[in-house]
Tab-separated table of C-alpha atoms in Angstrom:
chain	number	residue	atom	x	y	z
A	1	ALA	CA	75.020	-26.224	-26.454
A	2	SER	CA	78.018	-24.691	-24.767
A	3	GLY	CA	80.672	-23.470	-27.168
A	4	VAL	CA	78.556	-24.023	-30.297
A	5	ALA	CA	77.964	-20.994	-32.501
A	6	THR	CA	74.533	-20.573	-34.073
A	7	ASN	CA	73.652	-18.437	-37.052
A	8	LEU	CA	70.733	-16.465	-35.581
A	9	THR	CA	69.581	-15.295	-39.003
A	10	SER	CA	68.445	-18.851	-39.787
A	11	ILE	CA	66.201	-19.208	-36.708
A	12	PRO	CA	62.521	-18.472	-37.473
A	13	ALA	CA	61.261	-15.416	-35.564
A	14	ALA	CA	58.330	-17.396	-34.135
A	15	ALA	CA	60.745	-19.785	-32.415
A	16	ILE	CA	62.299	-17.054	-30.261
A	17	GLY	CA	60.475	-15.221	-27.480
A	18	GLY	CA	61.096	-11.589	-26.606
A	19	VAL	CA	62.705	-8.900	-28.725
A	20	LEU	CA	64.789	-10.106	-31.653
A	21	PRO	CA	68.189	-8.515	-32.201
A	22	VAL	CA	68.982	-6.428	-35.270
A	23	GLY	CA	70.039	-8.747	-38.107
A	24	VAL	CA	67.611	-11.535	-37.223
A	25	THR	CA	64.721	-11.957	-39.647
A	26	GLY	CA	61.846	-9.934	-38.200
A	27	GLY	CA	64.089	-8.347	-35.575
A	28	SER	CA	64.280	-4.643	-34.925
A	29	GLY	CA	66.637	-4.612	-31.991
A	30	LEU	CA	65.930	-3.239	-28.545
A	31	THR	CA	62.534	-1.561	-28.600
A	32	SER	CA	62.519	-0.122	-25.089
A	33	VAL	CA	64.888	0.491	-22.235
A	34	PRO	CA	63.810	-0.535	-18.727
A	35	THR	CA	62.903	2.611	-16.812
A	36	GLY	CA	63.258	1.401	-13.241
A	37	ILE	CA	61.068	2.728	-10.468
A	38	THR	CA	58.661	5.339	-11.820
A	39	HIS	CA	56.627	6.228	-8.700
A	40	PHE	CA	57.278	6.510	-4.981
A	41	SER	CA	55.848	8.619	-2.203
A	42	GLN	CA	55.706	8.777	1.595
A	43	PHE	CA	52.951	9.998	3.875
A	44	LYS	CA	52.780	10.559	7.619
A	45	LEU	CA	50.261	10.927	10.394
A	46	THR	CA	50.474	14.570	11.504
A	47	ASN	CA	48.630	14.349	14.854
A	48	THR	CA	48.377	11.548	17.388
A	49	LEU	CA	45.307	9.355	17.022
A	50	VAL	CA	43.901	8.034	20.319
A	51	GLY	CA	41.540	5.097	20.031
A	52	GLY	CA	40.863	3.058	16.928
A	53	ALA	CA	40.198	3.980	13.337
A	54	ASN	CA	39.080	1.753	10.477
A	55	PRO	CA	40.137	3.198	8.178
A	56	ILE	CA	42.443	6.039	9.220
A	57	THR	CA	40.913	9.049	7.479
A	58	SER	CA	42.458	12.273	8.742
A	59	ASN	CA	45.649	14.089	9.741
A	60	ILE	CA	47.614	12.587	6.839
A	61	GLU	CA	49.998	14.496	4.614
A	62	GLU	CA	52.713	13.720	2.114
A	63	HIS	CA	56.137	14.161	3.656
A	64	ASN	CA	57.465	17.607	2.668
A	65	GLU	CA	60.646	18.423	4.576
A	66	ASP	CA	64.184	17.244	5.363
A	67	GLY	CA	65.066	16.758	1.676
A	68	TYR	CA	62.059	14.559	0.902
A	69	ALA	CA	61.747	13.532	-2.748
A	70	GLY	CA	58.807	11.725	-4.275
A	71	LYS	CA	58.691	10.565	-7.864
A	72	GLY	CA	55.797	10.370	-10.308
A	73	ASP	CA	52.235	11.168	-9.381
A	74	PRO	CA	51.595	10.611	-5.656
A	75	MET	CA	48.909	8.459	-4.103
A	76	THR	CA	45.574	10.122	-3.423
A	77	ILE	CA	43.321	9.513	-0.437
A	78	SER	CA	39.595	10.003	0.038
A	79	SER	CA	37.717	8.896	3.174
A	80	GLY	CA	40.651	6.706	4.141
A	81	ARG	CA	40.706	4.867	0.793
A	82	TRP	CA	43.984	5.199	-1.113
A	83	THR	CA	44.089	5.304	-4.928
A	84	PHE	CA	47.165	4.327	-6.929
A	85	PRO	CA	48.308	6.713	-9.680
A	86	ALA	CA	49.282	3.880	-12.071
A	87	THR	CA	48.918	0.145	-12.506
A	88	GLY	CA	51.821	-2.120	-11.572
A	89	HIS	CA	53.314	-4.069	-8.707
A	90	TRP	CA	53.343	-1.781	-5.661
A	91	LEU	CA	55.198	-2.189	-2.368
A	92	ILE	CA	53.045	-0.801	0.446
A	93	THR	CA	54.586	-0.266	3.884
A	94	TYR	CA	53.009	0.801	7.176
A	95	GLU	CA	55.192	1.846	10.096
A	96	ALA	CA	53.551	2.667	13.395
A	97	GLU	CA	54.672	4.063	16.735
A	98	VAL	CA	52.339	3.697	19.706
A	99	TYR	CA	52.399	4.899	23.300
A	100	THR	CA	50.318	4.546	26.433
A	101	ASN	CA	50.389	4.673	30.225
A	102	GLU	CA	48.355	1.438	30.563
A	103	GLN	CA	49.928	-1.955	31.296
A	104	CYS	CA	50.326	-4.709	28.684
A	105	PRO	CA	48.272	-3.220	25.864
A	106	VAL	CA	48.329	-4.503	22.318
A	107	ALA	CA	47.533	-2.578	19.173
A	108	GLU	CA	46.840	-4.160	15.801
A	109	CYS	CA	47.613	-2.246	12.629
A	110	TYR	CA	46.467	-3.558	9.248
A	111	ILE	CA	47.020	-2.946	5.560
A	112	PHE	CA	43.714	-3.688	3.825
A	113	THR	CA	43.410	-4.082	0.047
A	114	THR	CA	40.554	-4.447	-2.402
A	115	VAL	CA	40.445	-5.569	-6.031
A	116	ASN	CA	36.795	-4.556	-6.557
A	117	ASP	CA	36.599	-1.148	-4.768
A	118	SER	CA	34.212	-2.720	-2.280
A	119	SER	CA	35.367	-5.722	-0.222
A	120	TYR	CA	38.586	-5.065	1.697
A	121	GLY	CA	40.723	-7.943	2.963
A	122	GLU	CA	43.522	-8.049	5.546
A	123	ALA	CA	46.655	-8.059	3.398
A	124	SER	CA	49.174	-7.548	6.222
A	125	ARG	CA	49.102	-7.023	9.988
A	126	MET	CA	51.418	-5.995	12.791
A	127	ASN	CA	50.787	-6.409	16.511
A	128	ILE	CA	52.476	-3.916	18.800
A	129	GLY	CA	52.706	-4.597	22.519
A	130	ILE	CA	54.004	-2.383	25.320
A	131	THR	CA	55.224	-3.882	28.598
A	132	ASP	CA	57.474	-3.045	31.560
A	133	MET	CA	56.933	0.702	31.735
A	134	ASP	CA	57.064	3.184	34.560
A	135	GLU	CA	55.011	6.120	33.329
A	136	TYR	CA	54.621	5.939	29.537
A	137	GLY	CA	55.599	3.103	27.250
A	138	TYR	CA	56.500	3.377	23.562
A	139	ASN	CA	56.975	0.790	20.854
A	140	SER	CA	56.963	0.613	17.084
A	141	SER	CA	56.558	-1.947	14.342
A	142	PHE	CA	56.316	-2.346	10.593
A	143	CYS	CA	54.411	-4.406	8.019
A	144	SER	CA	54.386	-4.498	4.228
A	145	PHE	CA	52.590	-5.977	1.236
A	146	ILE	CA	53.287	-6.218	-2.498
A	147	PHE	CA	50.030	-5.464	-4.327
A	148	ASP	CA	49.342	-6.256	-7.999
A	149	VAL	CA	47.354	-3.205	-9.109
A	150	THR	CA	45.793	-4.124	-12.465
A	151	ASP	CA	43.099	-1.419	-12.415
A	152	VAL	CA	43.450	1.895	-10.541
A	153	ALA	CA	39.666	2.298	-10.358
A	154	THR	CA	39.127	-0.947	-8.414
A	155	HIS	CA	42.447	-1.763	-6.686
A	156	LYS	CA	42.832	0.353	-3.554
A	157	CYS	CA	44.156	0.101	-0.017
A	158	SER	CA	43.411	1.438	3.444
A	159	PHE	CA	45.040	1.371	6.866
A	160	ASN	CA	43.549	0.523	10.243
A	161	PHE	CA	44.505	1.068	13.894
A	162	ASN	CA	42.848	-1.220	16.436
A	163	PRO	CA	44.121	-0.861	20.037
A	164	SER	CA	43.032	-3.045	22.965
A	165	VAL	CA	43.039	-0.085	25.393
A	166	SER	CA	43.580	3.661	25.169
A	167	ILE	CA	46.737	3.716	23.067
A	168	GLY	CA	47.968	6.634	20.987
A	169	LEU	CA	49.094	6.120	17.390
A	170	ALA	CA	51.880	8.699	17.331
A	171	GLY	CA	51.744	11.504	14.793
A	172	ASN	CA	53.909	14.549	14.164
A	173	THR	CA	53.929	17.129	11.400
A	174	ASN	CA	57.742	17.516	11.490
A	175	GLU	CA	58.806	13.853	11.265
A	176	THR	CA	57.405	10.420	10.516
A	177	LEU	CA	56.405	8.547	13.664
A	178	THR	CA	53.594	6.729	11.897
A	179	GLY	CA	53.640	6.631	8.123
A	180	TRP	CA	53.054	4.885	4.842
A	181	THR	CA	55.345	4.360	1.864
A	182	PHE	CA	54.266	3.425	-1.662
A	183	ILE	CA	56.788	2.277	-4.277
A	184	ARG	CA	55.846	1.109	-7.771
A	185	LEU	CA	58.275	-1.752	-8.372
A	186	GLY	CA	57.385	-2.444	-11.998
A	187	ASP	CA	54.716	-3.364	-14.492
A	188	THR	CA	51.932	-5.781	-13.641
């Protein structure tokens, strides 16, 4: 009740959830300090990809210039399948820039995830359209997903590019035109 003092030393430890303060029977005080974000990394497509890819498997590198700073172990990739360095809740982002000289094209870009290292599902999707262009048209978009990674051996992700016509997924080794960001938000 508001304004009522309680003698915490008389409350049984089993009746209180969490960490008990020093001075409470069975309490040892704060046992750990929250550490905040422990892992983050960014990757980019280094060369333009023309046509589709499911998954995107090549011309990917971790960002490494312009003051880039990752934290913790980075993601690893093999045959387009990304492995998380630790369990936890992960924010996955996919930003894509596309270009073409064709009229009214649409490109779909997906984040796929799996919880069994086998069956991948569409976790998030962006559709990018280009209209009203003279010679070349450009556009970009973004999608994201928060993934509960409970087992790094089975919980993975991949990225897809599925254009309706001959569209380029823009890549560049000096800057991120198309890229992926991974941030571990906290424990699972």
